[in-house]
């Protein structure tokens, strides 16, 4: 099954190491982002936002001298747009309509209250500063204990408590597993709240063109079609009157795939104005009012036999979803994913879980690279190490022993996920070799006991469901079940190709990889293929780019369209060359037969300029194809990460000494891009593990709303990664591709947490909370030492 | 995050600059590198009506050196210290401190005068200049005065400068050959502000003994703190015989903090200061044995 790095059959097709085409314009500064769009009469928007986490709005006062149409409040917007309500089919789910502008209550610092419009952003901020908002503060709900307390203040007054939804499951017989177990461990883990932080923040322009009766919305969004439809629905107009364009984007990582109040508000207001308006998120807004992520707590109990066999797992999962459910994902998205991923790549058959998605006075949570899995992976992988330690096993052996084996594929996990293909244990074995496990163990043992440093080695393994279809989203309660992608490919009269897809490449390099799919079929350089994406007027309906789905889904659609068009091209050539279709091949810009050949340029010209030269062939040189995979349980990527850390016992500082990744994303379309995705993902995972934390005060005030307090990983924090590949084609997808956009970000907290704990084993300290800041590591160490030597402590 | 409107002035000489500051009154602010002021203005925590940009004034970029020391023009950038494009009269201490400030882009624009006027206790210059007992020369329409840095820094973002006063240069005495220095900055990652910042000066003594230590700690209070009690405690000891843990109690006393604080954050902070001071002390020692 494992194929290694295959040599591509086509020079520029699947597997080619083609440099990203989009980089040329970005490196030359010629990209065009929302901020770059030039429209005549464009005016700029500043939002008035709540500075109180929880409170009742008693008054919003607009300055008397404000120009008409320059200030908009909830009262103005009420007739223009419905609030956004994400619903779910999960039993007991409580909806929390997300106001476009807050009306009676504010529920997080940063919540939009009013819109100020002026000629420049600075002037809009001047105007915004003159709009006064009176808020009577209410006690804020911040952490889990606040939210779940018996007499907790309520984020949503009409709810009985602060829980969006509870889910649970009990498969097999966990109690029997517990009785049978030689060892059981119970641990608590916390993954604190994070910001998503794309380089480019969000941005929206809205313009109603009266002559065309069309509302155009430019937005830095991963999901242009979804946004178009929702804006139309919330504004009460037909979607045909709405066009959404996502121009160049500087990343998103999930933070731009929910519909936002700012998008709806600008769209609604623009319908009433005769000039376009733009809002560009600044970094403060990005840190307080873009969707945030993680904020998970786990209580995990695992049971194992003396030989290391994992017998059963219990998990109680809490996710703090913030104040509202974002559309369409809802506040339960992380919890349902985390519950499904706790069993990991393991053969465990007894599993009991409960999840509670909790509301609090923080910005709404939304998707972020990895969705739920980084937390679940941290919890289960740390627990695997704890079991291994109790049993005296090398943690990687514990993994090898319990992982689903290649001969068991496809394997339905205890959580009902269908792992389609791969050799999970082999990834662990190769990661151990790549990191130099034995050498590091030797160096670790060689550290003198009086040294103030320790070395630790840790592993983290995970499977990642990618490109899942309708059935999967339905099981998680989503109101819209995602699972189809469209592509349209046309050959123009000069023999060039235009591929139109509704997904939005926002850093993934899809302009390159999707052109490679066309190259695979037609054998042309990607330069001859224009890839249009992210404009609803120019592309077939689409669901968008998220869930590591675009290569598989839009790639599948592009391949379908290319094959259909290829068939037609061959039929045309068959007439023109007078050779049977079966004898024709597509080679190097031409249809090649046994006797003759015909370049695409001549073929297209003949067919489009003089169709009468090609009798018997129906018109049109294009094909549209909608891809919906037959198996909708997804293609599972997987990987094992290995980390080696140095822990400074005096400061608690953690330094990465070495880092290895062995991954399998099936058939690789472009190795350069896959490696780029892994490196970027690991960097963000290192941020989760060691640096990034959105701290909120007891009053719900965000305390890390700039890069002064919110630390991101940079070149000094990210070691040179060693990357190894396995290549197991997925049986469920075109070419055997699996998604790989998120994978890198999932395992670093687990691998690094295990490495830090490994470094501190002799002291009995554990790294069970992210980010593993120097203070947390040092405190864990001191507390463990204090607990070990209570007598020595009192004597000195 | 766009600043409120302001008028921009770029005087060519110090006389013109202080005349402007005097005329414009409280509504005016000096801007040098802008690396502290501009972020504050973008967040509208400051909304000066006038900015007086002093980077066009040639004399503020000059350095004069004599046997007793140097006077560094106020707009000398961190980068010029870092790469010793100005003479370092402290045997490399100024260069070493400058190299630890922020990132290269910050060091290319940020200035020594701006940093002292800003008075952020976590910043490099306030602590090291206090340790060196440096002084600033300050000009206004009323004339020039000399203010020791130890008297200049009054608190978080607060100094003894009048609103219309301009720092013209920073006077740093030459470190005698017998004096050695060691520094340590503890930060979450390179480029961040210090969580703890220690400067240790002591007399050279071919042995690992600590002689006449002068210990200064930044990022610990609202101005840099001299650790007088800690100095007395370590005086005469072998540096190898002192541990970081030994320093926790005396440093707490010097800071007026409770060494038995139960709060984990406070406990860690105190410990980190002890580790940082300890490392600065050891850095002096290592420096000495290098020769
Ligand atoms: C990302 C980042 C990281 C940083 N990291 C560090 C760090 O690690 N360590 C560190 O020490 N600093 C750090 N800084 C701050 C940096 O060193 C600033 O350059 C410095 O604090 C201020 O110098 P400036 O010339 O930029 O002053 P400005 O920002 O121009 O002015 C700061 C203040 O000083 C006043 N002022 C300026 N010049 C004079 C003068 N000649 N006379 C009277 N008043 C004057 C201004 O009115 C203003 O109030 C960092 C800054 C940034 C943005």
PDB file of N, CA, C and O and ligand atoms in Angstrom, chain B residues 29-39 54 74 78 100-103 106 109-111 113-115 117-118 123-125 161 165-167 185 191-193, ligand 1:
ATOM      1  N   UNK B  29       3.923  66.785  21.852  1.00  0.00           N
ATOM      2  CA  UNK B  29       4.783  65.684  22.304  1.00  0.00           C
ATOM      3  C   UNK B  29       5.977  65.594  21.380  1.00  0.00           C
ATOM      4  O   UNK B  29       5.847  65.735  20.168  1.00  0.00           O
ATOM      5  N   UNK B  30       7.117  65.334  21.994  1.00  0.00           N
ATOM      6  CA  UNK B  30       8.304  65.034  21.201  1.00  0.00           C
ATOM      7  C   UNK B  30       8.123  63.652  20.587  1.00  0.00           C
ATOM      8  O   UNK B  30       7.614  62.739  21.240  1.00  0.00           O
ATOM      9  N   UNK B  31       8.518  63.502  19.351  1.00  0.00           N
ATOM     10  CA  UNK B  31       8.607  62.151  18.795  1.00  0.00           C
ATOM     11  C   UNK B  31      10.027  61.931  18.298  1.00  0.00           C
ATOM     12  O   UNK B  31      10.595  62.786  17.616  1.00  0.00           O
ATOM     13  N   UNK B  32      10.606  60.803  18.694  1.00  0.00           N
ATOM     14  CA  UNK B  32      11.947  60.452  18.218  1.00  0.00           C
ATOM     15  C   UNK B  32      11.789  59.236  17.303  1.00  0.00           C
ATOM     16  O   UNK B  32      11.319  59.368  16.175  1.00  0.00           O
ATOM     17  N   UNK B  33      12.095  58.045  17.782  1.00  0.00           N
ATOM     18  CA  UNK B  33      11.951  56.861  16.936  1.00  0.00           C
ATOM     19  C   UNK B  33      10.498  56.455  16.727  1.00  0.00           C
ATOM     20  O   UNK B  33      10.172  55.697  15.811  1.00  0.00           O
ATOM     21  N   UNK B  34       9.638  56.906  17.609  1.00  0.00           N
ATOM     22  CA  UNK B  34       8.212  56.585  17.483  1.00  0.00           C
ATOM     23  C   UNK B  34       7.854  55.158  17.878  1.00  0.00           C
ATOM     24  O   UNK B  34       6.695  54.754  17.783  1.00  0.00           O
ATOM     25  N   UNK B  35       8.815  54.408  18.359  1.00  0.00           N
ATOM     26  CA  UNK B  35       8.570  52.981  18.603  1.00  0.00           C
ATOM     27  C   UNK B  35       7.760  52.723  19.873  1.00  0.00           C
ATOM     28  O   UNK B  35       7.244  51.636  20.078  1.00  0.00           O
ATOM     29  N   UNK B  36       7.670  53.706  20.721  1.00  0.00           N
ATOM     30  CA  UNK B  36       6.771  53.593  21.868  1.00  0.00           C
ATOM     31  C   UNK B  36       5.572  54.520  21.703  1.00  0.00           C
ATOM     32  O   UNK B  36       4.449  54.153  22.024  1.00  0.00           O
ATOM     33  N   UNK B  37       5.831  55.689  21.179  1.00  0.00           N
ATOM     34  CA  UNK B  37       4.755  56.686  21.092  1.00  0.00           C
ATOM     35  C   UNK B  37       3.698  56.317  20.047  1.00  0.00           C
ATOM     36  O   UNK B  37       2.502  56.453  20.295  1.00  0.00           O
ATOM     37  N   UNK B  38       4.147  55.843  18.890  1.00  0.00           N
ATOM     38  CA  UNK B  38       3.165  55.595  17.821  1.00  0.00           C
ATOM     39  C   UNK B  38       2.177  54.484  18.165  1.00  0.00           C
ATOM     40  O   UNK B  38       0.975  54.644  17.914  1.00  0.00           O
ATOM     41  N   UNK B  39       2.622  53.360  18.746  1.00  0.00           N
ATOM     42  CA  UNK B  39       1.617  52.361  19.127  1.00  0.00           C
ATOM     43  C   UNK B  39       0.575  52.931  20.104  1.00  0.00           C
ATOM     44  O   UNK B  39      -0.624  52.642  19.988  1.00  0.00           O
ATOM     45  N   UNK B  54      12.079  65.188  16.451  1.00  0.00           N
ATOM     46  CA  UNK B  54      13.427  65.708  16.713  1.00  0.00           C
ATOM     47  C   UNK B  54      14.506  64.940  15.950  1.00  0.00           C
ATOM     48  O   UNK B  54      15.694  65.176  16.157  1.00  0.00           O
ATOM     49  N   UNK B  74      20.675  62.380  22.043  1.00  0.00           N
ATOM     50  CA  UNK B  74      19.430  61.715  22.459  1.00  0.00           C
ATOM     51  C   UNK B  74      18.845  60.815  21.377  1.00  0.00           C
ATOM     52  O   UNK B  74      18.216  59.804  21.678  1.00  0.00           O
ATOM     53  N   UNK B  78      19.292  52.591  19.063  1.00  0.00           N
ATOM     54  CA  UNK B  78      19.757  51.360  19.715  1.00  0.00           C
ATOM     55  C   UNK B  78      20.747  50.639  18.798  1.00  0.00           C
ATOM     56  O   UNK B  78      21.741  50.092  19.248  1.00  0.00           O
ATOM     57  N   UNK B 100      19.859  43.587  22.937  1.00  0.00           N
ATOM     58  CA  UNK B 100      18.732  42.819  23.485  1.00  0.00           C
ATOM     59  C   UNK B 100      17.383  43.512  23.334  1.00  0.00           C
ATOM     60  O   UNK B 100      16.351  42.948  23.695  1.00  0.00           O
ATOM     61  N   UNK B 101      17.370  44.713  22.809  1.00  0.00           N
ATOM     62  CA  UNK B 101      16.111  45.469  22.725  1.00  0.00           C
ATOM     63  C   UNK B 101      15.301  45.021  21.511  1.00  0.00           C
ATOM     64  O   UNK B 101      15.755  45.138  20.376  1.00  0.00           O
ATOM     65  N   UNK B 102      14.117  44.548  21.744  1.00  0.00           N
ATOM     66  CA  UNK B 102      13.165  44.257  20.672  1.00  0.00           C
ATOM     67  C   UNK B 102      13.779  43.505  19.497  1.00  0.00           C
ATOM     68  O   UNK B 102      14.596  42.603  19.671  1.00  0.00           O
ATOM     69  N   UNK B 103      13.357  43.907  18.308  1.00  0.00           N
ATOM     70  CA  UNK B 103      13.835  43.290  17.076  1.00  0.00           C
ATOM     71  C   UNK B 103      14.672  44.319  16.309  1.00  0.00           C
ATOM     72  O   UNK B 103      14.636  45.500  16.605  1.00  0.00           O
ATOM     73  N   UNK B 106      13.032  47.511  15.292  1.00  0.00           N
ATOM     74  CA  UNK B 106      12.804  48.426  16.430  1.00  0.00           C
ATOM     75  C   UNK B 106      14.114  49.153  16.750  1.00  0.00           C
ATOM     76  O   UNK B 106      14.138  50.363  16.991  1.00  0.00           O
ATOM     77  N   UNK B 109      15.181  52.188  14.647  1.00  0.00           N
ATOM     78  CA  UNK B 109      14.477  53.471  14.795  1.00  0.00           C
ATOM     79  C   UNK B 109      14.477  53.984  16.230  1.00  0.00           C
ATOM     80  O   UNK B 109      14.529  55.185  16.456  1.00  0.00           O
ATOM     81  N   UNK B 110      14.359  53.078  17.204  1.00  0.00           N
ATOM     82  CA  UNK B 110      14.222  53.496  18.604  1.00  0.00           C
ATOM     83  C   UNK B 110      15.494  54.181  19.090  1.00  0.00           C
ATOM     84  O   UNK B 110      16.597  53.860  18.650  1.00  0.00           O
ATOM     85  N   UNK B 111      15.327  55.150  19.996  1.00  0.00           N
ATOM     86  CA  UNK B 111      16.458  55.966  20.436  1.00  0.00           C
ATOM     87  C   UNK B 111      16.659  55.870  21.949  1.00  0.00           C
ATOM     88  O   UNK B 111      15.717  55.592  22.697  1.00  0.00           O
ATOM     89  N   UNK B 113      17.353  58.363  23.965  1.00  0.00           N
ATOM     90  CA  UNK B 113      16.629  59.437  24.642  1.00  0.00           C
ATOM     91  C   UNK B 113      15.145  59.117  24.761  1.00  0.00           C
ATOM     92  O   UNK B 113      14.520  59.360  25.799  1.00  0.00           O
ATOM     93  N   UNK B 114      14.590  58.565  23.705  1.00  0.00           N
ATOM     94  CA  UNK B 114      13.169  58.198  23.718  1.00  0.00           C
ATOM     95  C   UNK B 114      12.880  57.150  24.766  1.00  0.00           C
ATOM     96  O   UNK B 114      11.877  57.211  25.481  1.00  0.00           O
ATOM     97  N   UNK B 115      13.771  56.203  24.882  1.00  0.00           N
ATOM     98  CA  UNK B 115      13.556  55.131  25.848  1.00  0.00           C
ATOM     99  C   UNK B 115      13.601  55.674  27.280  1.00  0.00           C
ATOM    100  O   UNK B 115      12.769  55.315  28.111  1.00  0.00           O
ATOM    101  N   UNK B 117      13.023  58.797  28.199  1.00  0.00           N
ATOM    102  CA  UNK B 117      11.874  59.683  28.407  1.00  0.00           C
ATOM    103  C   UNK B 117      10.590  58.884  28.582  1.00  0.00           C
ATOM    104  O   UNK B 117       9.663  59.312  29.262  1.00  0.00           O
ATOM    105  N   UNK B 118      10.554  57.705  27.977  1.00  0.00           N
ATOM    106  CA  UNK B 118       9.353  56.867  28.048  1.00  0.00           C
ATOM    107  C   UNK B 118       9.238  56.205  29.424  1.00  0.00           C
ATOM    108  O   UNK B 118       8.145  55.952  29.906  1.00  0.00           O
ATOM    109  N   UNK B 123      12.264  48.227  30.235  1.00  0.00           N
ATOM    110  CA  UNK B 123      13.142  48.537  29.108  1.00  0.00           C
ATOM    111  C   UNK B 123      14.603  48.485  29.538  1.00  0.00           C
ATOM    112  O   UNK B 123      14.931  48.612  30.721  1.00  0.00           O
ATOM    113  N   UNK B 124      15.467  48.309  28.549  1.00  0.00           N
ATOM    114  CA  UNK B 124      16.901  48.148  28.822  1.00  0.00           C
ATOM    115  C   UNK B 124      17.554  49.423  29.346  1.00  0.00           C
ATOM    116  O   UNK B 124      18.263  49.409  30.344  1.00  0.00           O
ATOM    117  N   UNK B 125      17.339  50.544  28.620  1.00  0.00           N
ATOM    118  CA  UNK B 125      18.127  51.739  28.948  1.00  0.00           C
ATOM    119  C   UNK B 125      17.886  52.267  30.362  1.00  0.00           C
ATOM    120  O   UNK B 125      18.853  52.623  31.050  1.00  0.00           O
ATOM    121  N   UNK B 161      10.860  65.102  33.775  1.00  0.00           N
ATOM    122  CA  UNK B 161      10.880  66.102  32.694  1.00  0.00           C
ATOM    123  C   UNK B 161       9.615  66.960  32.743  1.00  0.00           C
ATOM    124  O   UNK B 161       8.519  66.455  32.980  1.00  0.00           O
ATOM    125  N   UNK B 165      10.346  70.112  28.064  1.00  0.00           N
ATOM    126  CA  UNK B 165      11.791  69.825  28.111  1.00  0.00           C
ATOM    127  C   UNK B 165      12.183  68.736  27.122  1.00  0.00           C
ATOM    128  O   UNK B 165      11.450  67.770  26.924  1.00  0.00           O
ATOM    129  N   UNK B 166      13.376  68.933  26.594  1.00  0.00           N
ATOM    130  CA  UNK B 166      13.906  67.999  25.600  1.00  0.00           C
ATOM    131  C   UNK B 166      15.197  67.385  26.127  1.00  0.00           C
ATOM    132  O   UNK B 166      16.094  68.115  26.565  1.00  0.00           O
ATOM    133  N   UNK B 167      15.284  66.063  26.086  1.00  0.00           N
ATOM    134  CA  UNK B 167      16.559  65.427  26.421  1.00  0.00           C
ATOM    135  C   UNK B 167      17.492  65.663  25.233  1.00  0.00           C
ATOM    136  O   UNK B 167      17.132  65.362  24.083  1.00  0.00           O
ATOM    137  N   UNK B 185      18.932  39.137  30.732  1.00  0.00           N
ATOM    138  CA  UNK B 185      17.542  39.496  30.417  1.00  0.00           C
ATOM    139  C   UNK B 185      16.751  38.208  30.303  1.00  0.00           C
ATOM    140  O   UNK B 185      17.120  37.318  29.532  1.00  0.00           O
ATOM    141  N   UNK B 191      13.274  39.314  21.534  1.00  0.00           N
ATOM    142  CA  UNK B 191      12.505  40.414  20.967  1.00  0.00           C
ATOM    143  C   UNK B 191      11.423  40.926  21.884  1.00  0.00           C
ATOM    144  O   UNK B 191      10.889  42.005  21.667  1.00  0.00           O
ATOM    145  N   UNK B 192      11.085  40.151  22.920  1.00  0.00           N
ATOM    146  CA  UNK B 192      10.051  40.608  23.847  1.00  0.00           C
ATOM    147  C   UNK B 192      10.666  41.478  24.930  1.00  0.00           C
ATOM    148  O   UNK B 192      11.865  41.411  25.205  1.00  0.00           O
ATOM    149  N   UNK B 193       9.832  42.260  25.587  1.00  0.00           N
ATOM    150  CA  UNK B 193      10.275  43.002  26.756  1.00  0.00           C
ATOM    151  C   UNK B 193      10.677  42.019  27.861  1.00  0.00           C
ATOM    152  O   UNK B 193      10.191  40.896  27.910  1.00  0.00           O
TER     153      UNK B 193
HETATM  154  C1  LIG C   1       7.745  45.434  19.159  1.00  0.00           C
HETATM  155  C2  LIG C   1       8.538  46.288  20.094  1.00  0.00           C
HETATM  156  C3  LIG C   1       9.428  45.670  20.957  1.00  0.00           C
HETATM  157  C4  LIG C   1      10.168  46.427  21.839  1.00  0.00           C
HETATM  158  N1  LIG C   1      11.002  45.790  22.688  1.00  0.00           N
HETATM  159  C5  LIG C   1      11.751  46.513  23.549  1.00  0.00           C
HETATM  160  C6  LIG C   1      12.669  45.878  24.442  1.00  0.00           C
HETATM  161  O1  LIG C   1      12.810  44.650  24.446  1.00  0.00           O
HETATM  162  N2  LIG C   1      13.376  46.652  25.281  1.00  0.00           N
HETATM  163  C7  LIG C   1      13.258  48.024  25.278  1.00  0.00           C
HETATM  164  O2  LIG C   1      13.957  48.672  26.043  1.00  0.00           O
HETATM  165  N3  LIG C   1      12.410  48.651  24.452  1.00  0.00           N
HETATM  166  C8  LIG C   1      11.663  47.939  23.579  1.00  0.00           C
HETATM  167  N4  LIG C   1      10.796  48.584  22.737  1.00  0.00           N
HETATM  168  C9  LIG C   1      10.666  50.062  22.838  1.00  0.00           C
HETATM  169  C10 LIG C   1      11.719  50.733  21.977  1.00  0.00           C
HETATM  170  O3  LIG C   1      12.986  50.523  22.519  1.00  0.00           O
HETATM  171  C11 LIG C   1      11.469  52.234  21.833  1.00  0.00           C
HETATM  172  O4  LIG C   1      12.261  52.617  20.773  1.00  0.00           O
HETATM  173  C12 LIG C   1      11.834  53.115  22.992  1.00  0.00           C
HETATM  174  O5  LIG C   1      11.203  52.733  24.180  1.00  0.00           O
HETATM  175  C13 LIG C   1      11.402  54.573  22.743  1.00  0.00           C
HETATM  176  O6  LIG C   1      12.278  55.212  21.904  1.00  0.00           O
HETATM  177  P1  LIG C   1      11.762  56.035  20.656  1.00  0.00           P
HETATM  178  O7  LIG C   1      12.912  56.804  20.154  1.00  0.00           O
HETATM  179  O8  LIG C   1      11.128  55.122  19.712  1.00  0.00           O
HETATM  180  O9  LIG C   1      10.736  57.043  21.355  1.00  0.00           O
HETATM  181  P2  LIG C   1       9.313  57.591  20.901  1.00  0.00           P
HETATM  182  O10 LIG C   1       8.380  56.458  20.734  1.00  0.00           O
HETATM  183  O11 LIG C   1       9.465  58.500  19.770  1.00  0.00           O
HETATM  184  O12 LIG C   1       8.958  58.429  22.190  1.00  0.00           O
HETATM  185  C14 LIG C   1       8.722  57.795  23.421  1.00  0.00           C
HETATM  186  C15 LIG C   1       8.443  58.858  24.486  1.00  0.00           C
HETATM  187  O13 LIG C   1       9.612  59.615  24.733  1.00  0.00           O
HETATM  188  C16 LIG C   1       9.417  60.992  24.452  1.00  0.00           C
HETATM  189  N5  LIG C   1      10.670  61.457  23.866  1.00  0.00           N
HETATM  190  C17 LIG C   1      11.331  60.910  22.823  1.00  0.00           C
HETATM  191  N6  LIG C   1      12.502  61.548  22.635  1.00  0.00           N
HETATM  192  C18 LIG C   1      12.584  62.496  23.561  1.00  0.00           C
HETATM  193  C19 LIG C   1      13.576  63.479  23.874  1.00  0.00           C
HETATM  194  N7  LIG C   1      14.721  63.577  23.201  1.00  0.00           N
HETATM  195  N8  LIG C   1      13.326  64.333  24.909  1.00  0.00           N
HETATM  196  C20 LIG C   1      12.170  64.232  25.609  1.00  0.00           C
HETATM  197  N9  LIG C   1      11.220  63.328  25.372  1.00  0.00           N
HETATM  198  C21 LIG C   1      11.428  62.468  24.342  1.00  0.00           C
HETATM  199  C22 LIG C   1       8.207  61.035  23.562  1.00  0.00           C
HETATM  200  O14 LIG C   1       7.520  62.245  23.698  1.00  0.00           O
HETATM  201  C23 LIG C   1       7.399  59.870  24.074  1.00  0.00           C
HETATM  202  O15 LIG C   1       6.694  60.228  25.213  1.00  0.00           O
HETATM  203  C24 LIG C   1      10.038  47.848  21.844  1.00  0.00           C
HETATM  204  C25 LIG C   1       9.153  48.470  20.972  1.00  0.00           C
HETATM  205  C26 LIG C   1       8.404  47.715  20.094  1.00  0.00           C
HETATM  206  C27 LIG C   1       7.466  48.396  19.174  1.00  0.00           C
END
